mmCIF file of C-alpha atoms and ligand atoms in Angstrom:
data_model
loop_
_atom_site.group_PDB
_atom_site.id
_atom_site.type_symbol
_atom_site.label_atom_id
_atom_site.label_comp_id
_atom_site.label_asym_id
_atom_site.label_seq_id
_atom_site.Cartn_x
_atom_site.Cartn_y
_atom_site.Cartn_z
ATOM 1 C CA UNK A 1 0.000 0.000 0.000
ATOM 2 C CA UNK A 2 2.734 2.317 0.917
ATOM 3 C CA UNK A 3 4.838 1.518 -1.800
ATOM 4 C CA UNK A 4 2.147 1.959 -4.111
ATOM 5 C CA UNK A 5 1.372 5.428 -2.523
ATOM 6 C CA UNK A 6 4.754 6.510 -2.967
ATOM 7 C CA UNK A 7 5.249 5.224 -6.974
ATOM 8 C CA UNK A 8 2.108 6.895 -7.531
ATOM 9 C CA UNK A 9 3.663 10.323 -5.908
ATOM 10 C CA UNK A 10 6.715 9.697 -7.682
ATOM 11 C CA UNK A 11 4.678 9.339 -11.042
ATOM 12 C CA UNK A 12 2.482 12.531 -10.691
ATOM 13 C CA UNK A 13 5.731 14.547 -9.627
ATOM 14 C CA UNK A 14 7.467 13.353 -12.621
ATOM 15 C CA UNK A 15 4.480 14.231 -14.907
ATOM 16 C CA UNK A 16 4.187 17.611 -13.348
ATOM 17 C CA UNK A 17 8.246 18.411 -13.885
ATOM 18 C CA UNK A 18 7.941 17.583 -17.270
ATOM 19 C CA UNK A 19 5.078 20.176 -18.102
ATOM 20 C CA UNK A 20 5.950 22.799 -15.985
ATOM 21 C CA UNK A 21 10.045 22.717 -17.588
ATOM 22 C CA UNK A 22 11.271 25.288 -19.776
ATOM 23 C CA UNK A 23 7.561 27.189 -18.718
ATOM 24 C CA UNK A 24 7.885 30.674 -17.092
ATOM 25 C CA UNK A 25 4.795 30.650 -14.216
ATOM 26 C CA UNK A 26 4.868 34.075 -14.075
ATOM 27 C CA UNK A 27 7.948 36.973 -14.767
ATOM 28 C CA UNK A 28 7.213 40.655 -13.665
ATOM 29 C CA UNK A 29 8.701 43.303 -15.606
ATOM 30 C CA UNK A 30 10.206 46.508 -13.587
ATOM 31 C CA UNK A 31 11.553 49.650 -15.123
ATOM 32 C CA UNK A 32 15.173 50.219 -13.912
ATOM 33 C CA UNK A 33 15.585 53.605 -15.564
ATOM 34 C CA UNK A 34 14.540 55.538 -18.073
ATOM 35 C CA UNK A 35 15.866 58.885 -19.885
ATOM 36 C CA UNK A 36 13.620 60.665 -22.601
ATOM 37 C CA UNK A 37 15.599 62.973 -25.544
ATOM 38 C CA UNK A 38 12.655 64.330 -26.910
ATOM 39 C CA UNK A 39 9.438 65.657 -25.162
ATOM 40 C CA UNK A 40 7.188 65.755 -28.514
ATOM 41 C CA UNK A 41 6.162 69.445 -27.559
ATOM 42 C CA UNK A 42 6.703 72.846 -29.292
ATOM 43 C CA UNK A 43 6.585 74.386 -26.566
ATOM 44 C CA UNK A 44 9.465 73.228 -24.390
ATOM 45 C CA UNK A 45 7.437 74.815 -21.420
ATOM 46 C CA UNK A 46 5.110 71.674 -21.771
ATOM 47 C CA UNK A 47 5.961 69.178 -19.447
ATOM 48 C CA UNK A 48 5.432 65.914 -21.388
ATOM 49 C CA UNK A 49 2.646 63.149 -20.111
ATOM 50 C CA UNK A 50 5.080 59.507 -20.517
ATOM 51 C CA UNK A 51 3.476 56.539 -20.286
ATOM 52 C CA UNK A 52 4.458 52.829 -21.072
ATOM 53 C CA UNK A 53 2.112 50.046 -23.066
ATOM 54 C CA UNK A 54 1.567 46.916 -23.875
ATOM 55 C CA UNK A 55 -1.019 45.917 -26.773
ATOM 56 C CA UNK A 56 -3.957 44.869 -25.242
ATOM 57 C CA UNK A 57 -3.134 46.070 -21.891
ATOM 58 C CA UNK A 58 -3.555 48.848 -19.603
ATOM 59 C CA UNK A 59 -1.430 51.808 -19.747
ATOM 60 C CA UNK A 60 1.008 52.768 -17.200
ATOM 61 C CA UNK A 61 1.344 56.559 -16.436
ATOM 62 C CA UNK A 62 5.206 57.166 -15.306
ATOM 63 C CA UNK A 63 4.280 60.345 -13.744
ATOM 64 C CA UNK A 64 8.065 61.354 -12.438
ATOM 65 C CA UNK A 65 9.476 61.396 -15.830
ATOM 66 C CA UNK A 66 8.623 65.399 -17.106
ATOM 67 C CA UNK A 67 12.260 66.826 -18.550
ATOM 68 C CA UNK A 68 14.153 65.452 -21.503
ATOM 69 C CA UNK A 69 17.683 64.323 -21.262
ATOM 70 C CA UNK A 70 17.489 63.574 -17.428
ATOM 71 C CA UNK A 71 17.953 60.398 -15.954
ATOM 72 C CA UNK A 72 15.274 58.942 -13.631
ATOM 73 C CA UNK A 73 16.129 56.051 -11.573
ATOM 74 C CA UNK A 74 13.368 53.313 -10.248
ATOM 75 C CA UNK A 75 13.495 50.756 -7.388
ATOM 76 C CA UNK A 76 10.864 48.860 -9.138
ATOM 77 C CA UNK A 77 8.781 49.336 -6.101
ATOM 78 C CA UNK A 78 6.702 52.187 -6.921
ATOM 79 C CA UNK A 79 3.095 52.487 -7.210
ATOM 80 C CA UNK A 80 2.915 52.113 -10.581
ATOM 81 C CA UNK A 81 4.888 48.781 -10.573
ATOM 82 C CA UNK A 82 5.614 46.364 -12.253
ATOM 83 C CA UNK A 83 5.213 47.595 -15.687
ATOM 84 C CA UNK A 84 4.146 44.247 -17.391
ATOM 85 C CA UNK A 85 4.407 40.450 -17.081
ATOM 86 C CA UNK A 86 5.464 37.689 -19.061
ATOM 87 C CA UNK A 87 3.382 34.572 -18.675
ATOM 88 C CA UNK A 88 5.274 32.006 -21.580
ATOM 89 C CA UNK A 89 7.767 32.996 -23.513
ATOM 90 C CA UNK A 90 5.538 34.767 -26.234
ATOM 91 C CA UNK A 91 6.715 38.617 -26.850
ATOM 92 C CA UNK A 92 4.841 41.634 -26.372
ATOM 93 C CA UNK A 93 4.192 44.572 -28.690
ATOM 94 C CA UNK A 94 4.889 47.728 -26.094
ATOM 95 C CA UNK A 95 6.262 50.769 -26.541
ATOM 96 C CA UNK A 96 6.837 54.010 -24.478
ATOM 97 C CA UNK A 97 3.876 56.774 -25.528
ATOM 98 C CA UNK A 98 3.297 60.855 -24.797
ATOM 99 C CA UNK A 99 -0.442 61.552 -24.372
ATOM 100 C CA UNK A 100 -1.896 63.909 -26.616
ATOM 101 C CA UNK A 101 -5.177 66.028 -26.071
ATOM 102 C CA UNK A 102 -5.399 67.176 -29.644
ATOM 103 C CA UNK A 103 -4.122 65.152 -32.186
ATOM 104 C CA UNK A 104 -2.894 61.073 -31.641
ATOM 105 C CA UNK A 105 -0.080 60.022 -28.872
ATOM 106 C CA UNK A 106 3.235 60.414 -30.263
ATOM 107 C CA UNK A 107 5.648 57.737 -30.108
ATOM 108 C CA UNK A 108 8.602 57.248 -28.551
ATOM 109 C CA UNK A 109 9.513 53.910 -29.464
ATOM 110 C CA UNK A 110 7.650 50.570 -29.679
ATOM 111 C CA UNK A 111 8.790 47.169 -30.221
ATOM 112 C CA UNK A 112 8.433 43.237 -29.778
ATOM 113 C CA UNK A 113 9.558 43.224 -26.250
ATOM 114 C CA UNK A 114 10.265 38.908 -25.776
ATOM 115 C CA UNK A 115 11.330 37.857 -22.705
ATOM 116 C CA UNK A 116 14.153 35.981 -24.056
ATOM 117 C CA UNK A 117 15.683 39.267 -24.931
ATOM 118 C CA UNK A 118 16.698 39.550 -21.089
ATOM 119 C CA UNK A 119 20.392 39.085 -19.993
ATOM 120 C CA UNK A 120 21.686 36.361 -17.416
ATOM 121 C CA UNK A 121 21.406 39.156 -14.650
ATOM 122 C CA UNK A 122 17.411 39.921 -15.573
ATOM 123 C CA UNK A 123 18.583 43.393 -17.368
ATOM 124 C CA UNK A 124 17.365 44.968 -21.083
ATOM 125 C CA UNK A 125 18.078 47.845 -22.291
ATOM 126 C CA UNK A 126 15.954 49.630 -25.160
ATOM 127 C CA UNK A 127 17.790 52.543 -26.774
ATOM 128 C CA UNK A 128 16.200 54.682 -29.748
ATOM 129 C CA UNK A 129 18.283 57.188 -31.096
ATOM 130 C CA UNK A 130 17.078 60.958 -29.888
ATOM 131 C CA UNK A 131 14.069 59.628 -28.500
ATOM 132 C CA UNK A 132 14.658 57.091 -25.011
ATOM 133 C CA UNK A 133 16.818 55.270 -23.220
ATOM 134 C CA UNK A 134 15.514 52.830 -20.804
ATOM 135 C CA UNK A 135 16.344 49.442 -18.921
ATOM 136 C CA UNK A 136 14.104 46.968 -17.558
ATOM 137 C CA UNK A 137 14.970 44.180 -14.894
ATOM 138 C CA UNK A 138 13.014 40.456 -15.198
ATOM 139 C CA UNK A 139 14.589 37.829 -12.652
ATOM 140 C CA UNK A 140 12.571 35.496 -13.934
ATOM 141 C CA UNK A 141 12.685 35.905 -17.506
ATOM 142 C CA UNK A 142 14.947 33.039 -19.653
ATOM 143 C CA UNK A 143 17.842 34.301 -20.912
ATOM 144 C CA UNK A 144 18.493 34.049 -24.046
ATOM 145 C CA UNK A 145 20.259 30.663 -25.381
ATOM 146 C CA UNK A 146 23.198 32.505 -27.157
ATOM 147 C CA UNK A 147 24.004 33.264 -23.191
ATOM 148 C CA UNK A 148 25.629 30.188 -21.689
ATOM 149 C CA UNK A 149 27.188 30.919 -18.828
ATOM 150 C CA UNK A 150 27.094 29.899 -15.174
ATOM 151 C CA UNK A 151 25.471 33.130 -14.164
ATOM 152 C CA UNK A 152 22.629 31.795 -16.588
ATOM 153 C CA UNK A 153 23.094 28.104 -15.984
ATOM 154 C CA UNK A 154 22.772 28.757 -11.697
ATOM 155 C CA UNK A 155 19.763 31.143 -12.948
ATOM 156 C CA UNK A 156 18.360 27.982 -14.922
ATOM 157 C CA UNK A 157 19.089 25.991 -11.396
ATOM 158 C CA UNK A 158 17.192 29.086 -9.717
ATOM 159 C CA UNK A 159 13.966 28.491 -12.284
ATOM 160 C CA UNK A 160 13.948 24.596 -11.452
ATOM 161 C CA UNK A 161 14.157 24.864 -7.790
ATOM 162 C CA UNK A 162 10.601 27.329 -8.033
ATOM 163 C CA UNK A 163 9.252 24.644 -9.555
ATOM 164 C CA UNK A 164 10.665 21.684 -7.585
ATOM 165 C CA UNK A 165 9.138 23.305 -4.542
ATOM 166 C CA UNK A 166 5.749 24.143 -6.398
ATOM 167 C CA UNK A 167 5.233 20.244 -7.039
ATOM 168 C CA UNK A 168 6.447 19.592 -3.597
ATOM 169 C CA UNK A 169 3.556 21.120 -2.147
ATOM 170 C CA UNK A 170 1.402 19.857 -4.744
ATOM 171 C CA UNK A 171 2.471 16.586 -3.520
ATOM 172 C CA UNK A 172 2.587 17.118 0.033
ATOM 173 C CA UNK A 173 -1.148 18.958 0.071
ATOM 174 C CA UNK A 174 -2.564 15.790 -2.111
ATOM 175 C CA UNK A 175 -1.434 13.367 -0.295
ATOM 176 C CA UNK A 176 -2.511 14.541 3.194
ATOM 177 C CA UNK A 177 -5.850 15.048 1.291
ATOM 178 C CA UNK A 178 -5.653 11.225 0.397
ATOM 179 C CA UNK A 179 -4.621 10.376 4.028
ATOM 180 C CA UNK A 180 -7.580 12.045 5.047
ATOM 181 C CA UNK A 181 -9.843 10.536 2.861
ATOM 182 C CA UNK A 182 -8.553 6.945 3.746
ATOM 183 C CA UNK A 183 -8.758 8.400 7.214
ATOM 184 C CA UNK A 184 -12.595 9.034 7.031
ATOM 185 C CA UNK A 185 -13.524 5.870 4.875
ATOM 186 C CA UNK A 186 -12.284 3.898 7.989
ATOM 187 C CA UNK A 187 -13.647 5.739 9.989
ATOM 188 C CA UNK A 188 -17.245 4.997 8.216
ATOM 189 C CA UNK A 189 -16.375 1.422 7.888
ATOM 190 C CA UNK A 190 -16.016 1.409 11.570
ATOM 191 C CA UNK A 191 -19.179 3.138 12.351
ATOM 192 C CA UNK A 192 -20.871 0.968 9.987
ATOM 193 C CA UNK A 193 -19.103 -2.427 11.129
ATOM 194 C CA UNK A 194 -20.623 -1.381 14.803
ATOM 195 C CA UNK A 195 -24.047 -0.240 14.003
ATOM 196 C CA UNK A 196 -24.063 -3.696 12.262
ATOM 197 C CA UNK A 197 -22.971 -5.303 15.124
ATOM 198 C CA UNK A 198 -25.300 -3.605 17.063
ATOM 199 C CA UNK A 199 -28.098 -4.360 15.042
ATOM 200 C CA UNK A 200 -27.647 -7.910 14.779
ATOM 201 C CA UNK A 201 -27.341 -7.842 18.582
ATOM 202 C CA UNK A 202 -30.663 -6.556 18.918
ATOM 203 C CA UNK A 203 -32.287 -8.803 16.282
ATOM 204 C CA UNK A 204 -30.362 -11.897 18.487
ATOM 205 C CA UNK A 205 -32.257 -10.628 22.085
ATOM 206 C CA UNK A 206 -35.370 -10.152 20.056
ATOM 207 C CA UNK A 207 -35.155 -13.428 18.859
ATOM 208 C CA UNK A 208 -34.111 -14.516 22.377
ATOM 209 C CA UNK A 209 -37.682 -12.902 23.445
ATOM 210 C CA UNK A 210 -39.713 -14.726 20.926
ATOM 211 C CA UNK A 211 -38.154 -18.151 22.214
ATOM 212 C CA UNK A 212 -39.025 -17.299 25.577
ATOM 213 C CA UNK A 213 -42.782 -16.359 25.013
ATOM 214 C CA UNK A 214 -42.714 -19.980 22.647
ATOM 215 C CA UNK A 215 -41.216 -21.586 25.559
ATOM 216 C CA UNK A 216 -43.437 -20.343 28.195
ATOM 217 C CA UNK A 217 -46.203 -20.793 25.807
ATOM 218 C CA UNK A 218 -45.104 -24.833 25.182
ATOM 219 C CA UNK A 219 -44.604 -24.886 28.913
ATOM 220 C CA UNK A 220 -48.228 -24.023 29.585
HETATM 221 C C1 LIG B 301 -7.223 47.583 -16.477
HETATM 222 O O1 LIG B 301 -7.961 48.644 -15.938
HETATM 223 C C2 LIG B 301 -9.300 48.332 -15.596
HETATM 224 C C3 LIG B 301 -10.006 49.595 -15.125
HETATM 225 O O2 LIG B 301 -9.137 50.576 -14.748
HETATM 226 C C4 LIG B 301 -9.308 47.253 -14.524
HETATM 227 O O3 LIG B 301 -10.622 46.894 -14.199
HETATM 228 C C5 LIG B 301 -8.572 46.029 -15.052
HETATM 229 O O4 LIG B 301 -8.484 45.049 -14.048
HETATM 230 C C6 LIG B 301 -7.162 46.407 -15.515
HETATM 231 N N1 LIG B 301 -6.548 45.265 -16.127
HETATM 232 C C7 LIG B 301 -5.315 44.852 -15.812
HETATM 233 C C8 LIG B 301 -4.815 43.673 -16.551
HETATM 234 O O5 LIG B 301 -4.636 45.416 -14.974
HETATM 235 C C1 LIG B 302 21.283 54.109 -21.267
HETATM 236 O O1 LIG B 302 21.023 54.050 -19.868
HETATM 237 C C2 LIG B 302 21.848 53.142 -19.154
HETATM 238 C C3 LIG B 302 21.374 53.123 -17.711
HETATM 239 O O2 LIG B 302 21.346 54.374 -17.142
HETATM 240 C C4 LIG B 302 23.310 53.582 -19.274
HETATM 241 O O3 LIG B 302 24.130 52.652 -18.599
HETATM 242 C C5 LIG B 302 23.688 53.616 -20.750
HETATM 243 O O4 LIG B 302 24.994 54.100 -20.888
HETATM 244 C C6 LIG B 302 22.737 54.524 -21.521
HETATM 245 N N1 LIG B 302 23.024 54.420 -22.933
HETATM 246 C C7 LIG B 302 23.104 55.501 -23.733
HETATM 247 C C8 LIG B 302 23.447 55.246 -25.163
HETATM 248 O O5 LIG B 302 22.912 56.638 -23.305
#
């Protein structure tokens, strides 16, 4: 029983490595830094409204950013943070936008942003000439298979660990949910087994009864 418990564990761990490998679960995106050269306006007086996009997503207002050729520096924990996320390995179409009131948003730049673009250390940087300069940070994001090294290999090591402990607790929750269900069918059996018991008893003094009033009644 055991040993067939644990095969079984072994089997649906196995499974579970094998689907999930080479599968991001989930990579943020944060903005590092970013330094605009052009502001769009004729009026240089106009402080520019910057925000970042992904197609088919919402926009993100980066409200700090307001001069040109000044460099703005994020922890990637501000408000408006992360900027996007990576769910497979598909790319996005983003791009870095000014808002408009008259006429359409101009463009800084926009491009296939692809996870696999991402260094060994999590870093990209996006340069277009006299228009922006910015870098992103992923952790989680594959780097790309040009990159070799051990930085990327212990990152790989990194990626398979997540999901080693994901199907551990996969595991572990299932199979105290199986213990428990074992735990309760027995539990029933028991019940059941005694309220048998139990009513056989009764059937057996009932029966007991009957005898009696026969005997007393062969008696007289
Ligand atoms: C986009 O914005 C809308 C409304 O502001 C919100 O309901 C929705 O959850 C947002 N979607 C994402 C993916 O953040
Ligand atoms: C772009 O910004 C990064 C980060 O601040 C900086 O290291 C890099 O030199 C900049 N590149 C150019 C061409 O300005």
């Amino acid at each position: 029983m055991a040993k067939l418990r644990d095969s079984t564990i072994f089997l649906v761990g196995s499974l579970f490595l094998s689907c999930f490998s080479g599968l991001i679960l989930s990579a943020t995106v944060t903005l590092d830094s970013i330094e605009i050269y052009n502001t769009h306006e004729i009026l240089k007086a106009v402080k520019p409204e910057v925000y970042f996009r992904c197609k088919g997503e919402n926009k993100t207002d980066l409200p700090d950013v307001k001069n040109a050729n000044e460099l703005y520096k994020f922890k990637g924990e501000e408000s408006w943070q992360p900027l996007t996320e990576f769910l497979d390995k598909k790319c996005k179409r983003c791009g870095f936008y000014e808002k408009d009131t008259f006429k359409s948003d101009d463009v800084f730049d926009e491009w296939e942003f692809c996870p696999s673009e991402f260094t060994a250390d999590g870093k990209y940087i996006k340069i277009k000439d006299k228009e922006v300069n910015a870098t992103f940070s992923c952790l989680e994001c594959i780097p790309s298979t040009t990159a070799s090294n051990s930085t990327s290999d212990s990152r790989k090591r990194g990626n398979r660990m997540h999901v080693a402990l994901i199907i551990l607790i996969i595991v572990l929750v299932s199979t105290v949910l199986i213990l428990g269900l074992i735990a309760v069918y027995k539990y029933w059996q028991k019940k059941k087994r005694e309220q048998d018991q139990a009513r056989f008893l009764k059937l057996f003094e009932e029966g007991d009864d009957i005898e009696d009033e026969l005997g007393l009644g062969i008696v007289i």
